[in-house]
Coordinates of C-alpha atoms and ligand atoms in Angstrom, one line a residue:
M22 CA 32.4 -20.1 -5.9
K23 CA 32.6 -20.4 -1.8
Y24 CA 29.4 -23.2 -2.2
A25 CA 29.2 -26.7 -4.2
E26 CA 26.2 -26.1 -6.5
V27 CA 22.4 -26.4 -4.5
Q28 CA 21.2 -30.2 -4.6
N29 CA 17.2 -31.5 -4.0
C30 CA 16.4 -33.0 -1.7
I31 CA 14.4 -36.1 -2.3
G32 CA 13.7 -39.8 -0.2
G33 CA 16.8 -38.4 2.0
A34 CA 19.4 -38.1 -0.6
F35 CA 21.0 -35.0 -2.1
V36 CA 21.0 -35.3 -6.0
S37 CA 21.4 -33.2 -8.6
P38 CA 18.6 -32.7 -11.3
N39 CA 20.1 -32.8 -14.6
A40 CA 18.8 -29.1 -15.2
P41 CA 19.9 -25.6 -16.3
T42 CA 21.5 -23.5 -13.2
L43 CA 20.9 -19.8 -12.2
D44 CA 24.2 -18.0 -10.3
V45 CA 23.1 -17.6 -6.6
Y46 CA 24.9 -13.4 -5.6
D47 CA 25.9 -12.7 -2.5
P48 CA 23.9 -9.4 -2.0
S49 CA 26.7 -7.4 0.1
S50 CA 29.5 -7.9 -3.0
G51 CA 27.8 -8.9 -6.2
A52 CA 30.1 -12.5 -5.7
V53 CA 28.4 -15.6 -6.7
L54 CA 28.0 -17.9 -3.8
S55 CA 26.7 -20.9 -5.3
R56 CA 24.0 -22.0 -8.7
V57 CA 21.6 -23.2 -7.9
P58 CA 19.6 -25.9 -10.3
L59 CA 16.1 -26.0 -12.4
S60 CA 14.4 -28.6 -11.4
S61 CA 11.7 -29.5 -13.8
A62 CA 7.8 -31.0 -13.4
R63 CA 10.5 -34.7 -13.5
D64 CA 11.8 -33.7 -10.3
V65 CA 8.7 -32.6 -8.6
D66 CA 6.9 -36.0 -9.9
A67 CA 9.6 -37.6 -8.1
A68 CA 9.4 -35.8 -4.6
V69 CA 6.1 -36.2 -4.7
S70 CA 7.1 -40.7 -5.2
A71 CA 9.1 -40.1 -2.0
A72 CA 6.7 -38.5 -0.3
Q73 CA 3.8 -40.8 -0.8
A74 CA 5.9 -43.7 0.3
A75 CA 7.0 -42.0 3.6
F76 CA 3.1 -40.6 4.4
P77 CA 2.3 -43.9 5.5
A78 CA 4.1 -44.4 8.7
W79 CA 4.3 -40.5 9.5
S80 CA 0.8 -40.3 9.2
T81 CA 0.4 -43.7 11.8
T82 CA 3.4 -42.1 14.0
P83 CA 1.3 -41.0 17.1
I84 CA 1.9 -37.1 17.1
K85 CA 3.4 -37.2 21.1
E86 CA 6.5 -39.2 18.8
R87 CA 6.5 -37.2 15.8
V88 CA 7.0 -34.3 17.5
Q89 CA 9.9 -35.5 19.5
V90 CA 11.4 -34.9 16.6
L91 CA 11.1 -30.9 16.5
Y92 CA 11.5 -30.9 20.1
R93 CA 15.2 -32.0 19.2
Y94 CA 15.3 -29.9 15.9
K95 CA 14.9 -26.9 17.9
A96 CA 17.6 -27.1 20.0
L97 CA 19.9 -27.8 16.6
L98 CA 18.5 -24.6 15.4
E99 CA 19.6 -23.1 18.7
R100 CA 22.8 -25.5 18.6
N101 CA 23.6 -24.0 15.2
I102 CA 22.2 -20.5 15.4
D103 CA 26.2 -19.1 14.7
E104 CA 26.7 -20.8 11.6
L105 CA 22.2 -20.4 11.0
S106 CA 22.3 -17.0 10.5
A107 CA 25.8 -16.6 9.1
L108 CA 24.1 -18.9 5.7
V109 CA 21.0 -16.1 5.8
T110 CA 23.3 -13.3 5.9
E111 CA 25.6 -14.6 3.2
E112 CA 22.9 -15.4 0.7
N113 CA 20.2 -12.7 1.3
G114 CA 22.4 -10.2 2.6
K115 CA 21.1 -9.2 6.2
I116 CA 23.0 -8.2 9.4
A117 CA 24.3 -10.4 12.0
S118 CA 21.4 -9.1 14.5
E119 CA 18.5 -9.5 12.2
A120 CA 19.8 -12.9 10.5
R121 CA 20.3 -14.5 14.0
A122 CA 16.5 -12.3 14.8
E123 CA 15.1 -14.7 12.2
V124 CA 17.0 -18.5 13.5
L125 CA 15.7 -17.4 16.7
K126 CA 11.7 -17.1 15.0
S127 CA 12.4 -20.4 13.0
A128 CA 12.7 -21.8 17.1
E129 CA 10.0 -19.9 18.1
L130 CA 7.5 -21.9 15.2
T131 CA 9.6 -25.2 16.2
E132 CA 8.3 -25.0 19.7
F133 CA 4.6 -24.2 19.0
A134 CA 4.6 -27.2 16.4
C135 CA 5.8 -29.2 19.3
S136 CA 2.8 -27.9 22.0
L137 CA 0.8 -29.2 19.1
P138 CA 0.0 -32.4 20.7
Q139 CA -1.1 -30.4 23.9
I140 CA -3.6 -28.5 21.1
V141 CA -4.9 -31.1 18.8
T142 CA -6.7 -33.5 21.3
G143 CA -10.1 -33.4 19.2
E144 CA -13.3 -33.3 21.1
V145 CA -16.1 -35.8 22.2
L146 CA -19.6 -35.3 23.5
E147 CA -22.6 -37.5 24.1
V148 CA -25.5 -36.1 22.1
S149 CA -28.2 -38.0 22.4
R150 CA -28.5 -41.3 25.3
G151 CA -25.6 -43.9 23.9
V152 CA -23.9 -42.3 20.9
E153 CA -21.4 -40.5 21.2
C154 CA -20.0 -38.2 18.2
R155 CA -16.1 -37.0 17.9
V156 CA -13.8 -35.1 15.9
E157 CA -10.3 -36.4 14.9
R158 CA -8.6 -35.0 12.5
F159 CA -6.8 -36.3 10.6
P160 CA -3.1 -35.2 8.2
V161 CA -4.1 -33.7 4.2
G162 CA -1.8 -36.3 2.6
V163 CA 1.2 -35.0 0.7
V164 CA 1.6 -31.0 0.6
A165 CA 3.9 -28.3 -0.4
A166 CA 5.7 -25.3 0.1
I167 CA 6.4 -22.2 -1.8
T168 CA 9.2 -19.7 -0.1
P169 CA 9.5 -15.9 -0.7
F170 CA 13.6 -14.7 -0.3
N171 CA 13.1 -12.6 2.6
F172 CA 13.8 -15.1 5.4
P173 CA 15.5 -18.0 3.5
N174 CA 15.0 -19.6 7.2
M175 CA 12.6 -18.1 8.8
V176 CA 9.5 -19.0 6.4
P177 CA 10.4 -22.5 5.4
N178 CA 9.9 -22.8 9.4
W179 CA 6.3 -21.4 9.1
S180 CA 5.2 -24.0 6.7
I181 CA 7.6 -26.8 7.8
P182 CA 7.6 -27.6 11.9
N183 CA 3.1 -27.6 11.9
A184 CA 2.4 -29.4 8.9
I185 CA 4.8 -32.8 9.7
A186 CA 4.2 -32.4 12.9
L187 CA 0.0 -32.6 11.6
G188 CA 1.2 -35.7 9.4
N189 CA 1.5 -34.8 6.2
C190 CA 4.9 -35.4 4.0
M191 CA 6.4 -32.5 2.4
I192 CA 7.7 -30.8 -0.7
L193 CA 9.5 -27.7 0.1
K194 CA 10.4 -24.9 -3.2
P195 CA 12.7 -22.5 -1.2
S196 CA 13.8 -19.3 -3.8
E197 CA 16.0 -19.2 -6.5
L198 CA 17.6 -16.5 -4.5
V199 CA 17.8 -18.0 -1.7
P200 CA 18.6 -21.1 -1.9
L201 CA 21.1 -22.9 0.5
S202 CA 19.7 -22.1 4.0
A203 CA 16.9 -24.9 3.2
R204 CA 20.2 -27.9 3.0
R205 CA 20.8 -26.8 7.0
I206 CA 17.8 -27.2 7.4
V207 CA 17.3 -30.3 5.6
E208 CA 20.0 -31.8 7.0
L209 CA 19.1 -30.4 10.8
L210 CA 16.0 -32.1 10.8
A211 CA 17.7 -35.7 9.1
E212 CA 19.6 -35.1 12.8
A213 CA 16.9 -34.8 14.2
G214 CA 15.8 -38.6 13.2
L215 CA 12.8 -37.2 10.7
P216 CA 12.5 -40.2 8.4
P217 CA 13.6 -39.8 4.8
G218 CA 11.2 -38.8 2.9
V219 CA 9.0 -36.9 4.7
L220 CA 10.7 -33.6 3.5
Q221 CA 11.6 -33.3 0.4
V222 CA 13.6 -29.9 -1.4
V223 CA 13.1 -29.8 -4.8
H224 CA 14.7 -26.5 -6.2
G225 CA 13.5 -24.6 -9.4
G226 CA 11.1 -21.1 -10.1
R227 CA 8.2 -20.7 -12.3
E228 CA 8.5 -24.4 -13.7
V229 CA 8.2 -26.1 -11.2
V230 CA 5.4 -24.1 -9.1
E231 CA 3.5 -24.8 -12.3
A232 CA 4.0 -29.0 -11.6
I233 CA 3.0 -28.7 -7.2
C234 CA -0.1 -26.9 -8.7
D235 CA -0.7 -29.4 -11.1
D236 CA -0.1 -32.5 -9.3
P237 CA -2.5 -34.7 -8.2
G238 CA -0.5 -36.1 -6.0
I239 CA 0.3 -33.0 -4.0
A240 CA -3.1 -32.3 -1.8
A241 CA -2.2 -28.9 -0.3
V242 CA -0.4 -25.4 -0.8
S243 CA 1.3 -23.3 1.0
F244 CA 2.3 -20.4 -0.5
V245 CA 4.4 -16.8 0.8
G246 CA 5.7 -14.0 -2.4
S247 CA 4.2 -11.5 -3.8
T248 CA 0.6 -10.7 -4.2
R249 CA 1.2 -11.5 -8.7
V250 CA 2.9 -15.1 -7.9
A251 CA 0.3 -15.4 -5.0
Q252 CA -2.5 -15.0 -7.3
I253 CA -0.9 -17.5 -10.3
V254 CA -0.3 -20.1 -7.5
Y255 CA -4.1 -19.5 -5.3
R256 CA -6.1 -19.8 -9.1
R257 CA -4.1 -22.6 -10.7
A258 CA -3.6 -24.8 -7.7
T259 CA -7.7 -24.2 -6.4
S260 CA -8.0 -24.9 -10.1
N261 CA -6.2 -27.7 -9.8
L262 CA -9.1 -28.9 -6.9
K263 CA -6.2 -28.4 -4.1
R264 CA -6.6 -26.4 -0.8
C265 CA -4.3 -23.2 -1.4
L266 CA -3.2 -20.5 1.4
A267 CA -1.0 -17.6 -0.5
L268 CA 0.3 -14.4 1.2
G269 CA 0.8 -12.2 -0.4
G270 CA 2.9 -8.8 -1.3
A271 CA 2.2 -6.0 1.5
K272 CA 1.8 -1.6 2.2
N273 CA 1.7 -1.2 5.7
H274 CA 0.2 2.0 6.7
L275 CA 1.2 3.4 10.4
I276 CA -0.3 5.8 11.5
V277 CA 0.5 8.1 13.6
M278 CA -1.2 11.5 15.4
P279 CA 0.3 14.3 17.2
D280 CA 0.0 12.7 21.0
A281 CA 2.4 10.6 20.0
D282 CA 5.7 10.1 22.2
R283 CA 8.0 11.1 19.7
E284 CA 11.0 9.5 21.0
M285 CA 9.4 5.8 20.8
T286 CA 7.4 7.1 17.8
A287 CA 10.5 8.2 16.2
T288 CA 12.4 5.2 16.4
N289 CA 10.7 2.6 16.6
V290 CA 8.8 3.9 13.1
V291 CA 12.3 4.3 11.0
A292 CA 13.3 0.8 12.6
S293 CA 10.0 -0.6 11.0
M294 CA 11.0 1.2 7.7
S295 CA 14.9 0.5 7.3
G296 CA 14.9 -3.3 9.3
C297 CA 16.0 -5.9 6.9
A298 CA 16.3 -3.1 4.2
G299 CA 12.8 -2.2 4.4
Q300 CA 12.6 -6.4 3.1
R301 CA 10.3 -7.7 5.1
C302 CA 5.9 -7.9 4.4
M303 CA 5.4 -6.1 7.9
A304 CA 7.8 -3.2 6.2
A305 CA 6.4 0.3 7.9
S306 CA 6.1 1.7 4.3
V307 CA 3.1 4.6 4.2
M308 CA 3.3 6.7 7.3
V309 CA 0.5 8.5 7.5
A310 CA 1.4 11.8 9.3
V311 CA -2.0 13.5 11.3
S312 CA -1.9 17.4 11.6
A313 CA 1.2 18.3 14.0
T314 CA 3.6 15.9 13.8
D315 CA 6.7 17.6 12.4
H316 CA 9.2 17.4 15.8
I317 CA 8.6 13.1 14.8
I318 CA 9.5 13.3 11.6
A319 CA 12.5 15.3 12.3
R320 CA 12.7 12.9 15.1
M321 CA 13.1 10.4 12.6
A322 CA 15.7 12.0 10.0
E323 CA 17.7 12.3 12.6
V324 CA 17.3 8.9 13.5
A325 CA 17.9 7.4 9.9
S326 CA 20.2 10.5 8.8
K327 CA 22.7 8.1 11.2
M328 CA 21.9 4.6 10.3
V329 CA 24.8 3.0 8.2
P330 CA 24.7 1.1 5.1
G331 CA 27.1 -2.4 5.4
K332 CA 26.5 -2.0 9.8
D333 CA 22.7 -1.0 10.2
V334 CA 21.3 -1.6 6.7
G335 CA 22.2 -4.8 4.7
P336 CA 22.1 -4.3 1.3
V337 CA 18.8 -5.4 -1.0
I338 CA 19.0 -8.5 -2.8
S339 CA 19.5 -7.7 -6.2
A340 CA 21.3 -5.2 -8.9
E341 CA 17.3 -5.2 -10.2
S342 CA 15.7 -4.7 -6.7
K343 CA 18.0 -2.0 -6.1
A344 CA 17.2 -0.2 -9.5
R345 CA 13.2 -0.4 -9.6
I346 CA 14.2 1.1 -5.5
T347 CA 16.2 3.6 -7.1
R348 CA 13.3 4.4 -10.0
Y349 CA 11.1 4.4 -7.5
I350 CA 12.1 7.5 -5.2
D351 CA 13.5 9.3 -8.7
E352 CA 9.9 9.5 -9.9
A353 CA 8.1 10.6 -6.3
V354 CA 10.8 14.1 -6.4
A355 CA 10.5 14.7 -10.0
G356 CA 6.6 14.6 -9.0
G357 CA 7.3 16.6 -6.2
A358 CA 8.2 14.8 -3.0
T359 CA 10.2 16.4 -0.6
I360 CA 13.1 13.7 0.4
V361 CA 13.8 14.8 4.0
V362 CA 16.8 11.5 3.8
D363 CA 18.0 10.3 0.1
G364 CA 19.3 6.7 0.3
R365 CA 20.0 6.7 -3.1
N366 CA 23.9 7.1 -3.5
A367 CA 25.1 4.8 -0.3
V368 CA 29.0 2.9 -0.9
V369 CA 30.3 0.4 1.3
K370 CA 33.7 1.0 1.7
G371 CA 35.0 -2.7 0.3
R372 CA 31.5 -3.9 -0.9
E373 CA 31.4 -1.4 -3.4
D374 CA 29.4 -3.9 -6.2
G375 CA 26.9 -4.1 -3.5
Y376 CA 23.8 -4.0 -3.9
Y377 CA 23.0 -0.7 -0.7
I378 CA 20.4 1.5 -0.6
G379 CA 20.5 3.5 3.2
P380 CA 17.5 4.7 4.8
T381 CA 15.4 7.3 2.0
I382 CA 12.7 9.1 3.9
L383 CA 10.5 11.2 1.3
D384 CA 7.3 13.5 3.0
H385 CA 4.3 15.4 1.4
V386 CA 4.0 12.0 -1.0
T387 CA 0.0 12.3 -2.1
P388 CA -1.7 9.7 -2.4
D389 CA -2.0 9.0 -5.9
M390 CA 1.5 9.1 -6.8
A391 CA 3.2 5.1 -7.1
I392 CA 5.3 5.0 -4.8
A393 CA 2.3 5.3 -2.2
Q394 CA 0.6 2.4 -3.7
E395 CA 3.1 -0.3 -4.8
E396 CA 5.1 -2.6 -2.6
V397 CA 8.6 -0.5 -2.9
F398 CA 10.2 -3.4 -0.6
G399 CA 13.2 -1.6 0.3
P400 CA 14.4 1.3 2.9
V401 CA 11.6 3.8 2.2
L402 CA 9.4 5.7 3.6
V403 CA 6.6 7.6 2.2
I404 CA 4.9 10.4 4.7
V405 CA 2.0 11.1 3.5
R406 CA -0.4 13.7 5.5
A407 CA -3.7 14.2 6.4
K408 CA -6.0 16.2 8.4
N409 CA -7.4 13.6 11.0
V410 CA -7.3 9.9 12.5
E411 CA -10.6 9.2 9.8
E412 CA -8.8 10.8 6.6
A413 CA -6.2 8.9 7.7
I414 CA -7.8 5.6 8.5
A415 CA -9.4 6.5 4.5
I416 CA -5.9 6.2 2.8
E417 CA -4.8 3.3 4.5
N418 CA -8.5 1.9 3.7
A419 CA -7.9 2.6 0.2
S420 CA -4.7 0.3 -0.1
P421 CA -5.1 -3.2 -2.4
Y422 CA -3.2 -4.6 0.3
G423 CA -3.9 -5.6 4.2
N424 CA -1.4 -7.0 5.8
A425 CA -0.3 -4.6 9.1
A426 CA -1.2 -1.2 10.0
S427 CA 0.0 0.7 12.6
V428 CA -1.5 4.1 15.1
F429 CA 0.8 5.8 17.3
T430 CA -1.2 7.4 20.3
E431 CA -1.5 7.6 23.3
S432 CA -5.0 8.0 23.2
G433 CA -6.9 4.8 24.3
G434 CA -9.6 5.8 22.3
I435 CA -7.5 5.8 18.5
A436 CA -5.8 3.3 19.5
K437 CA -9.1 1.6 19.3
Y438 CA -10.6 3.3 16.4
V439 CA -7.9 1.9 14.0
M440 CA -8.1 -1.6 15.2
E441 CA -11.2 -1.2 14.6
H442 CA -11.3 -0.1 11.0
A443 CA -7.6 -0.3 9.7
S444 CA -8.9 -3.0 6.8
A445 CA -5.3 -5.1 7.9
G446 CA -5.1 -8.9 9.3
M447 CA -2.2 -7.4 11.9
V448 CA -2.5 -4.1 13.7
G449 CA -0.1 -2.5 16.3
V450 CA -0.7 0.0 19.0
N451 CA 2.9 2.0 19.5
V452 CA 4.5 -1.4 17.7
G453 CA 6.1 -0.6 14.2
V454 CA 6.7 -4.1 13.3
P455 CA 3.2 -6.1 14.6
V456 CA 3.6 -9.8 13.9
P457 CA 1.6 -12.0 15.6
R458 CA 4.0 -14.2 18.3
E459 CA 3.1 -17.9 18.7
P460 CA 0.1 -19.0 19.2
F461 CA -1.2 -16.3 17.4
S462 CA -1.5 -16.9 13.8
F463 CA 0.3 -15.2 10.6
G464 CA -1.8 -13.7 8.6
G465 CA -3.2 -10.6 6.6
W466 CA -6.4 -9.6 4.3
N467 CA -7.5 -8.5 0.7
D468 CA -4.4 -8.9 -1.4
S469 CA -2.5 -9.1 1.2
K470 CA -3.3 -12.6 1.6
F471 CA -5.8 -15.7 -0.6
G472 CA -7.0 -18.5 1.0
V473 CA -8.8 -19.4 4.7
G474 CA -6.6 -19.8 8.1
D475 CA -3.4 -18.4 8.8
I476 CA 0.2 -19.7 7.6
T477 CA 1.2 -20.4 12.0
G478 CA -0.1 -20.5 14.9
R479 CA -3.7 -22.6 15.6
G480 CA -4.6 -20.3 12.9
S481 CA -2.5 -23.3 10.8
I482 CA -3.7 -26.6 12.5
E483 CA -7.4 -26.1 9.9
F484 CA -5.1 -26.2 7.2
W485 CA -2.7 -28.7 7.1
T486 CA -6.0 -31.7 8.6
Q487 CA -9.1 -32.7 7.8
A488 CA -11.5 -33.2 10.7
K489 CA -12.8 -36.4 10.9
K490 CA -17.0 -36.4 12.9
M491 CA -17.4 -39.9 14.0
T492 CA -20.7 -40.6 15.5
T493 CA -20.5 -44.4 17.3
K494 CA -24.2 -45.8 19.5
W495 CA -23.5 -49.2 21.0
N496 CA -26.6 -49.4 22.9
K497 CA -29.2 -51.4 20.9
E498 CA -31.7 -51.3 23.2
A499 CA -32.2 -47.6 23.2
G500 CA -34.4 -48.5 19.7
V501 CA -34.3 -46.8 16.0
N502 CA -34.7 -42.5 16.4
W503 CA -34.2 -39.9 12.9
M504 CA -30.1 -41.2 13.7
S505 CA -30.7 -44.4 13.0
Ligands
LIG13 P1 8.0 -13.9 -5.4 O1 6.2 -13.4 -5.5 O2 9.0 -13.2 -6.8 O3 9.0 -15.1 -5.6 C1 7.8 -16.1 -4.5 C2 7.5 -17.7 -4.8 O4 7.4 -17.7 -6.2 C3 9.7 -18.4 -5.0 O5 9.7 -19.0 -4.5 C4 9.7 -17.8 -6.8 O6 10.8 -18.9 -7.4 C5 8.2 -18.0 -7.5 N1 7.9 -17.6 -8.2 C6 8.2 -16.6 -8.9 N2 7.2 -16.2 -10.3 C7 7.1 -16.4 -9.8 C8 5.8 -17.7 -11.3 N3 5.5 -16.4 -12.5 N4 4.9 -18.3 -11.3 C9 5.2 -19.0 -10.3 N5 6.4 -19.6 -9.8 C10 6.5 -17.9 -9.3 O7 8.3 -13.1 -4.3 P2 10.0 -12.8 -3.7 O8 10.1 -11.8 -4.3 O9 11.0 -13.5 -3.5 O10 9.0 -12.0 -2.3 C11 9.4 -11.1 -1.7 C12 7.8 -11.0 -1.8 O11 6.8 -12.1 -0.7 C13 7.0 -9.6 -1.8 O12 5.9 -8.6 -2.1 C14 6.8 -10.2 0.3 O13 5.4 -8.3 0.5 C15 6.3 -10.9 -0.3 N6 6.2 -11.6 1.2 C16 5.2 -11.7 2.0 C17 4.8 -12.0 3.3 C18 3.6 -12.9 3.8 O14 3.4 -12.9 4.8 N7 2.3 -11.8 3.1 C19 6.0 -12.6 3.6 C20 7.2 -12.8 2.8 C21 7.4 -11.8 2.2

């Protein structure tokens, strides 16, 4: 085992819970990297107590002082980027350039949190002679973030910097598949001056998540993961009267029009479906090819078939994921889909036990096939044919998900039509991965997000704070009116 057994962090101290463990694998080789404890409700309780103890001092520290920690944290993320991205590659499998981009994105998220004092300045107005109304934002209290396997460094940083900048104390529950990056996040925040108890980490699986949803000491829960679990967490947390924002899975549709720029479209669509081995909630999953687009598909096939697993595409997260993705492809082929590029037999020399699948493109898939409807979460793109943009939009709208959608076209009118009619929270025009960058916020629609607000950017401020509305009057001489 390259790394010692993973520990929780409670009140600034790393501790080993008395708990059974799971092996943590390197997806590129199948080797065991470490072991992660499956903590219990007792460990969540201890984390909540530590966060509650830190809350009075942290929440009353002026926000301009709180974000000084985050300025230093951002610099530490940048200074340690080689080591942090290598760790992401080890535990998640993504290739070096993708892991580096992930850590840079964490720095950008932190940069936004540093700017929060300029944004959350409150409001004040004289509403009647001598009577003043003001609104100030207060932290919610002890909050929690539950994160998935696909961005071990970035997704925790979707929630941590904003939540703590706004005065909350937090409990992070990382994915048990990728628990290693969380320790470095905590260590760097401590080095940056974050007081003990402001951020705890409790490792584990379902039991920890359920305890977070149930613990009366936790006021708000952010969740990122599959739709199935997002629904469980949203229902359970809100039934316990907590606020909850739960981001779920995705099935992103890219509509390609015949007038689209061939080279840009082909390279962008392939990059979107194959980047991070297709394990991004923003990945292209269905391409709706409108009328005469064979020339673009032919170029996509050239680009995708040149990609080398192990160099240009990392492994998927687990042997189970690889088997599930392969099963989807096998079933689609058996159901009549044409295989344009086949990544099923990818082997990486010296890494024969890694969970590799090469980029795979299937054409003439029909909207009723499972592979066209369900989240595959691998480097697989299915092409569904449509006669016109209206039919393409109808196919996109029929999906229960609604994270992202894009259109590739040179026509402003068609782009506008798709922007207006796509049933998705994030829409791109000639962009394969339409992630809104700070200060714009990230969040989907429909079964891709449960709850109000977004998880990053300005949209997260409402979630991590509560507004206090204050009305004052000092002029006794004004007499009595309906506000008295
Ligand atoms: P997952 O839902 O399996 O796990 C997410 C978290 O939930 C983990 O911390 C896990 O321990 C916990 N969990 C798993 N099963 C649980 C259960 N039965 N009860 C309570 N908790 C449980 O997701 P994953 O496989 O780690 O991540 C991939 C998924 O995340 C994909 O569906 C992807 O689309 C989605 N995702 C969405 C976004 C977004 O912004 N919408 C971003 C990243 C990932």
